[in-house]
C-alpha cells in the first residue's frame, strides 16, 4: 500500500546531488510531491527534504540507493506521524474584501493569518500550517476574492530527540 513518506537527505553538495536524484526518480518513475533544500545545523552541509507517495519497500530501496551517492552522508525516511512538518503560503486577495465582507476579518483571526503587505488594490496574507490546513484555507479564500497564491515546499523535523549531528 502506498503512503506519503518524507525523505531527509544530508549532503555536502546540492547542485550535483539534485541532478543525480532527478535522474534516479525519473528512472524509477517516482513522482516528487515536494522538494526543499536548505542549510542545516552542521557547517557546509545541506538538508534535502523530498516527499513521495510510494510503498514502504520502494522507499527502503530508494533510501539505500540514495545513500550510495558519494555526496550523501545519510538518507532517512519517515511517515507523516513520525515528523513535524509545515508549509508557508502567501495569498493575494483584493483589499476591498476587508471593507465589504466582515467574515474575512474573522477568517484572518481563526486561521492565524498574518498581513504581510497592504496595498490599495490588494493585500498579501501569510499562513503557516499543514498541507490539509492550507488546502482548506485556499478554498475559503477562493470564495473571498483570491487573486493568486504561492506555497512553499514542506519543511520537516523528526519527532525523535536526536538529530543527524549526533550520529557523525
XYZ file of N, CA and C in Angstrom:
504
model
N 0.837 -1.180 0.000
C 0.000 0.000 0.000
C 0.889 1.253 0.000
N 0.501 2.223 -0.809
C 1.278 3.457 -0.892
C 0.937 4.386 0.258
N 1.971 5.031 0.803
C 1.835 6.024 1.858
C 2.693 7.226 1.497
N 2.424 8.343 2.155
C 3.251 9.526 1.959
C 4.469 9.427 2.870
N 5.656 9.434 2.276
C 6.914 9.366 3.014
C 7.698 10.648 2.797
N 8.420 11.057 3.821
C 9.326 12.193 3.728
C 10.746 11.668 3.830
N 11.517 11.883 2.778
C 12.933 11.511 2.769
C 13.741 12.724 3.219
N 14.644 12.521 4.159
C 15.541 13.583 4.602
C 16.956 13.158 4.240
N 17.598 13.955 3.394
C 18.928 13.623 2.880
C 19.906 14.690 3.348
N 21.035 14.250 3.879
C 22.106 15.167 4.295
C 23.247 15.007 3.313
N 23.719 16.135 2.762
C 24.777 16.068 1.748
C 25.695 17.281 1.832
N 26.831 17.165 1.144
C 27.792 18.273 1.044
C 27.475 19.185 -0.127
N 27.057 18.601 -1.228
C 26.881 19.336 -2.477
C 25.420 19.258 -2.889
N 24.826 20.399 -3.194
C 23.417 20.340 -3.553
C 23.165 20.317 -5.056
N 24.018 20.927 -5.852
C 23.767 21.014 -7.292
C 23.944 19.652 -7.970
N 25.076 19.005 -7.746
C 25.294 17.695 -8.355
C 24.293 16.662 -7.840
N 23.962 16.759 -6.567
C 23.029 15.800 -5.984
C 21.649 15.923 -6.612
N 21.195 17.119 -6.842
C 19.870 17.315 -7.448
C 19.823 16.666 -8.827
N 20.877 16.810 -9.582
C 20.938 16.184 -10.902
C 20.865 14.657 -10.780
N 21.602 14.094 -9.859
C 21.598 12.635 -9.668
C 20.253 12.144 -9.152
N 19.673 12.876 -8.205
C 18.371 12.481 -7.669
C 17.292 12.564 -8.741
N 17.351 13.621 -9.533
C 16.371 13.804 -10.595
C 16.376 12.626 -11.561
N 17.547 12.210 -11.996
C 17.609 11.081 -12.926
C 17.190 9.769 -12.243
N 17.500 9.628 -10.954
C 17.104 8.424 -10.218
C 15.580 8.332 -10.103
N 14.936 9.421 -9.734
C 13.485 9.426 -9.586
C 12.801 9.251 -10.940
N 13.364 9.841 -11.987
C 12.818 9.699 -13.327
C 12.919 8.250 -13.803
N 14.069 7.639 -13.594
C 14.294 6.255 -13.991
C 13.324 5.309 -13.274
N 13.078 5.553 -11.997
C 12.186 4.703 -11.198
C 10.719 5.118 -11.325
N 10.444 6.184 -12.076
C 9.103 6.725 -12.287
C 8.405 7.039 -10.959
N 9.152 7.706 -10.061
C 8.612 8.134 -8.777
C 8.365 9.635 -8.850
N 7.144 10.022 -8.564
C 6.768 11.434 -8.611
C 7.150 12.107 -7.292
N 7.827 13.245 -7.396
C 8.193 14.045 -6.226
C 7.038 15.000 -5.941
N 6.456 14.896 -4.742
C 5.343 15.759 -4.357
C 5.831 17.101 -3.827
N 7.001 17.093 -3.178
C 7.572 18.315 -2.622
C 9.082 18.142 -2.531
N 9.802 19.225 -2.781
C 11.267 19.203 -2.728
C 11.740 20.489 -2.070
N 12.584 20.344 -1.048
C 13.122 21.506 -0.351
C 14.598 21.263 -0.061
N 15.405 22.290 -0.263
C 16.835 22.220 0.058
C 17.175 23.404 0.936
N 17.964 23.144 1.978
C 18.373 24.239 2.842
C 19.649 23.856 3.572
N 20.279 24.859 4.160
C 21.417 24.559 5.014
C 20.880 23.858 6.252
N 21.757 23.199 6.991
C 21.298 22.530 8.205
C 22.195 22.905 9.376
N 22.031 22.202 10.486
C 22.730 22.540 11.726
C 24.235 22.278 11.674
N 24.706 21.592 10.645
C 26.128 21.277 10.505
C 26.725 22.169 9.424
N 27.866 22.782 9.709
C 28.512 23.685 8.750
C 28.828 22.950 7.446
N 28.611 23.624 6.327
C 28.896 23.107 4.987
C 28.082 21.867 4.625
N 26.936 21.688 5.251
C 26.050 20.558 4.937
C 24.678 21.101 4.534
N 23.971 20.320 3.745
C 22.642 20.686 3.283
C 21.644 19.598 3.663
N 20.424 20.028 3.940
C 19.320 19.102 4.204
C 18.361 19.207 3.025
N 18.075 18.068 2.421
C 17.125 17.978 1.314
C 15.916 17.211 1.828
N 14.741 17.767 1.639
C 13.525 17.094 2.059
C 12.699 16.812 0.813
N 12.426 15.529 0.603
C 11.671 15.095 -0.569
C 10.460 14.304 -0.093
N 9.287 14.661 -0.603
C 8.057 13.957 -0.240
C 7.602 13.133 -1.441
N 7.336 11.852 -1.180
C 6.869 10.927 -2.219
C 5.692 10.127 -1.690
N 4.908 9.581 -2.594
C 3.803 8.696 -2.242
C 4.125 7.331 -2.846
N 4.679 6.445 -2.023
C 5.144 5.144 -2.508
C 4.948 4.067 -1.445
N 5.251 2.821 -1.822
C 5.189 1.712 -0.869
C 6.432 1.732 0.006
N 6.349 1.086 1.161
C 7.486 1.031 2.078
C 8.692 0.372 1.419
N 8.485 -0.720 0.696
C 9.604 -1.412 0.030
C 10.318 -0.505 -0.965
N 9.546 0.236 -1.739
C 10.138 1.155 -2.716
C 10.957 2.226 -2.017
N 10.439 2.770 -0.907
C 11.135 3.835 -0.177
C 12.404 3.290 0.480
N 12.360 2.084 1.021
C 13.557 1.471 1.622
C 14.644 1.308 0.565
N 14.277 0.785 -0.608
C 15.249 0.618 -1.703
C 15.772 1.965 -2.198
N 14.881 2.934 -2.299
C 15.263 4.268 -2.756
C 16.255 4.910 -1.786
N 15.964 4.839 -0.481
C 16.859 5.416 0.531
C 18.231 4.738 0.489
N 18.259 3.432 0.318
C 19.530 2.702 0.238
C 20.326 3.138 -0.986
N 19.637 3.332 -2.111
C 20.322 3.798 -3.327
C 20.836 5.217 -3.170
N 20.055 6.071 -2.547
C 20.463 7.462 -2.343
C 21.709 7.518 -1.463
N 21.769 6.680 -0.430
C 22.937 6.673 0.463
C 24.210 6.214 -0.242
N 24.086 5.542 -1.379
C 25.262 5.110 -2.143
C 25.884 6.246 -2.953
N 25.167 7.349 -3.109
C 25.697 8.501 -3.844
C 26.795 9.130 -2.996
N 27.925 9.427 -3.605
C 29.116 9.894 -2.889
C 28.852 11.144 -2.056
N 28.088 12.097 -2.581
C 27.851 13.352 -1.862
C 26.922 13.198 -0.661
N 26.245 12.063 -0.532
C 25.244 11.860 0.514
C 25.871 11.226 1.750
N 25.609 11.837 2.911
C 26.063 11.281 4.183
C 25.015 10.348 4.777
N 23.757 10.732 4.649
C 22.689 9.940 5.258
C 21.373 10.241 4.561
N 20.514 9.224 4.485
C 19.165 9.384 3.949
C 18.204 8.640 4.875
N 17.296 9.373 5.487
C 16.272 8.786 6.354
C 14.920 8.923 5.684
N 13.995 8.055 6.043
C 12.624 8.173 5.559
C 11.680 8.059 6.752
N 10.582 8.812 6.686
C 9.622 8.834 7.784
C 8.211 8.961 7.242
N 7.275 8.384 7.967
C 5.865 8.617 7.720
C 5.483 9.954 8.353
N 4.350 10.498 7.959
C 3.918 11.797 8.495
C 3.786 11.800 10.014
N 3.405 10.669 10.599
C 3.233 10.589 12.053
C 4.560 10.721 12.800
N 5.673 10.490 12.120
C 6.989 10.498 12.753
C 7.705 11.837 12.653
N 7.076 12.809 12.005
C 7.728 14.101 11.795
C 6.789 15.253 12.139
N 7.374 16.410 12.345
C 6.625 17.667 12.447
C 6.901 18.398 11.139
N 5.851 18.735 10.410
C 6.054 19.374 9.112
C 5.076 20.519 8.921
N 5.518 21.506 8.168
C 4.706 22.687 7.883
C 5.018 23.199 6.477
N 4.111 24.048 6.004
C 4.295 24.782 4.764
C 3.877 26.225 5.018
N 4.440 27.121 4.259
C 4.034 28.522 4.322
C 3.393 28.887 2.997
N 2.311 29.646 3.072
C 1.600 30.067 1.868
C 1.403 31.581 1.919
N 1.613 32.221 0.780
C 1.298 33.638 0.621
C 0.059 33.741 -0.264
N -0.917 34.519 0.182
C -2.156 34.730 -0.558
C -2.271 36.201 -0.932
N -2.714 36.457 -2.146
C -3.010 37.829 -2.570
C -4.518 37.921 -2.752
N -5.141 38.797 -1.956
C -6.580 38.993 -2.083
C -6.874 40.478 -2.280
N -8.047 40.764 -2.774
C -8.439 42.144 -3.001
C -8.627 42.841 -1.657
N -8.053 44.016 -1.501
C -8.177 44.781 -0.258
C -9.634 45.158 0.005
N -10.401 45.371 -1.028
C -11.804 45.757 -0.877
C -12.614 44.707 -0.125
N -12.173 43.471 -0.155
C -12.887 42.393 0.541
C -12.990 42.685 2.030
N -11.965 43.289 2.611
C -11.973 43.601 4.041
C -13.034 44.650 4.380
N -13.337 45.524 3.427
C -14.313 46.589 3.656
C -15.753 46.090 3.489
N -15.941 45.086 2.632
C -17.301 44.657 2.302
C -17.740 43.371 2.996
N -16.793 42.535 3.410
C -17.140 41.226 3.978
C -16.522 41.081 5.371
N -17.340 41.202 6.408
C -16.848 41.109 7.785
C -16.339 39.712 8.135
N -16.833 38.692 7.458
C -16.384 37.323 7.754
C -14.901 37.124 7.416
N -14.371 37.945 6.509
C -12.955 37.854 6.155
C -12.080 38.193 7.351
N -12.493 39.172 8.127
C -11.739 39.541 9.326
C -11.715 38.381 10.329
N -12.846 37.723 10.506
C -12.903 36.570 11.410
C -12.052 35.417 10.881
N -12.036 35.245 9.544
C -11.217 34.199 8.940
C -9.733 34.460 9.207
N -9.331 35.735 9.176
C -7.944 36.093 9.491
C -7.584 35.630 10.891
N -8.436 35.923 11.845
C -8.171 35.561 13.240
C -8.224 34.052 13.457
N -9.256 33.414 12.927
C -9.448 31.973 13.144
C -8.324 31.132 12.556
N -7.737 31.599 11.461
C -6.694 30.829 10.773
C -5.295 31.370 11.023
N -5.178 32.302 11.956
C -3.886 32.883 12.319
C -3.140 33.436 11.105
N -3.889 34.078 10.220
C -3.288 34.702 9.041
C -2.590 35.994 9.444
N -1.428 36.220 8.877
C -0.678 37.440 9.137
C -0.701 38.298 7.878
N -0.808 39.592 8.072
C -0.788 40.501 6.934
C 0.664 40.845 6.638
N 1.117 40.489 5.439
C 2.500 40.758 5.035
C 2.628 42.144 4.410
N 1.685 42.519 3.565
C 1.679 43.841 2.912
C 0.254 44.253 2.606
N 0.020 45.559 2.660
C -1.282 46.103 2.281
C -1.070 47.160 1.209
N -1.804 47.005 0.114
C -1.800 47.983 -0.968
C -3.251 48.368 -1.254
N -3.428 49.409 -2.022
C -4.779 49.895 -2.313
C -5.616 48.822 -3.011
N -5.030 48.119 -3.958
C -5.765 47.140 -4.747
C -5.752 45.737 -4.136
N -4.692 45.377 -3.455
C -4.577 44.009 -2.944
C -3.835 43.974 -1.609
N -4.006 42.868 -0.887
C -3.331 42.622 0.382
C -2.681 41.249 0.309
N -1.451 41.146 0.817
C -0.741 39.867 0.862
C -0.864 39.312 2.277
N -1.385 38.083 2.367
C -1.529 37.392 3.645
C -0.563 36.225 3.708
N -0.118 35.892 4.907
C 0.802 34.772 5.100
C 0.197 33.797 6.102
N 0.282 32.501 5.770
C -0.218 31.458 6.664
C 0.793 30.315 6.712
N 0.858 29.662 7.862
C 1.719 28.504 8.028
C 0.893 27.375 8.623
N 1.058 26.167 8.080
C 0.310 25.021 8.593
C 0.603 23.769 7.801
N -0.219 22.762 8.008
C -0.065 21.501 7.288
C -0.660 21.648 5.892
N -0.383 20.685 5.054
C -0.904 20.686 3.681
C -2.432 20.768 3.695
N -3.078 19.951 4.510
C -4.547 19.941 4.564
C -5.105 21.283 5.025
N -4.485 21.885 6.034
C -4.926 23.188 6.523
C -4.808 24.251 5.435
N -3.717 24.191 4.664
C -3.500 25.194 3.619
C -4.465 24.998 2.454
N -4.808 23.760 2.133
C -5.793 23.496 1.078
C -7.160 24.030 1.499
N -7.550 23.773 2.744
C -8.829 24.246 3.281
C -8.886 25.778 3.277
N -7.798 26.399 3.710
C -7.737 27.863 3.743
C -7.800 28.447 2.331
N -7.145 27.813 1.381
C -7.177 28.272 -0.012
C -8.602 28.221 -0.553
N -9.325 27.151 -0.226
C -10.720 27.038 -0.672
C -11.577 28.149 -0.082
N -11.368 28.457 1.197
C -12.119 29.542 1.841
C -11.813 30.881 1.179
N -10.513 31.138 0.929
C -10.125 32.423 0.341
C -10.549 32.528 -1.121
N -10.684 31.408 -1.810
C -11.179 31.420 -3.188
C -12.565 32.038 -3.255
N -13.357 31.796 -2.219
C -14.713 32.354 -2.161
C -14.700 33.841 -1.817
N -13.564 34.332 -1.331
C -13.470 35.734 -0.884
C -12.618 36.600 -1.802
N -12.453 36.219 -3.031
C -11.728 37.067 -3.968
C -10.223 36.836 -4.001
N -9.807 35.596 -3.911
C -8.386 35.262 -4.014
C -7.886 35.587 -5.415
N -6.795 36.351 -5.490
C -6.214 36.717 -6.784
C -5.192 35.672 -7.192
N -4.272 35.363 -6.280
C -3.265 34.323 -6.532
C -2.651 33.890 -5.211
N -1.933 32.747 -5.262
C -1.234 32.273 -4.070
C -0.011 31.484 -4.490
N 0.932 31.361 -3.551
C 2.128 30.556 -3.773
C 2.416 29.794 -2.480
N 2.836 28.538 -2.641
C 3.039 27.664 -1.497
C 4.490 27.196 -1.457
N 5.077 27.196 -0.263
C 6.451 26.726 -0.105
C 6.472 25.204 -0.070
N 7.640 24.615 -0.304
C 7.740 23.166 -0.114
C 7.671 22.829 1.374
N 7.537 21.560 1.669
C 7.458 21.095 3.049
C 8.793 21.293 3.757
N 8.723 21.757 4.990
C 9.880 21.719 5.884
C 9.511 20.757 7.003
N 10.487 19.978 7.469
C 10.166 18.930 8.435
C 11.338 18.624 9.348
N 10.996 18.224 10.565
C 11.960 17.713 11.543
C 11.365 16.455 12.153
N 12.220 15.516 12.524
C 11.715 14.291 13.134
C 11.247 14.553 14.551
N 10.417 13.687 15.048
C 9.899 13.795 16.412
C 10.874 13.171 17.422
N 11.975 12.625 16.948
C 12.937 11.975 17.835
C 13.840 13.009 18.499
N 14.444 12.657 19.621
C 15.296 13.572 20.397
C 16.537 14.023 19.660
N 17.186 13.114 18.967
C 18.490 13.406 18.399
C 18.400 13.677 16.915
N 19.219 14.603 16.444
C 19.287 14.912 15.023
C 20.457 14.213 14.374
N 20.719 14.578 13.158
C 21.774 13.948 12.372
C 23.153 14.226 12.965
N 23.383 15.416 13.523
C 24.706 15.785 14.005
C 25.193 14.868 15.141
N 24.284 14.200 15.868
C 24.664 13.281 16.923
C 25.300 12.018 16.343
N 24.859 11.659 15.128
C 25.324 10.416 14.515
C 26.723 10.504 13.926
N 27.187 11.712 13.569
C 28.509 11.798 12.912
C 29.610 12.111 13.887
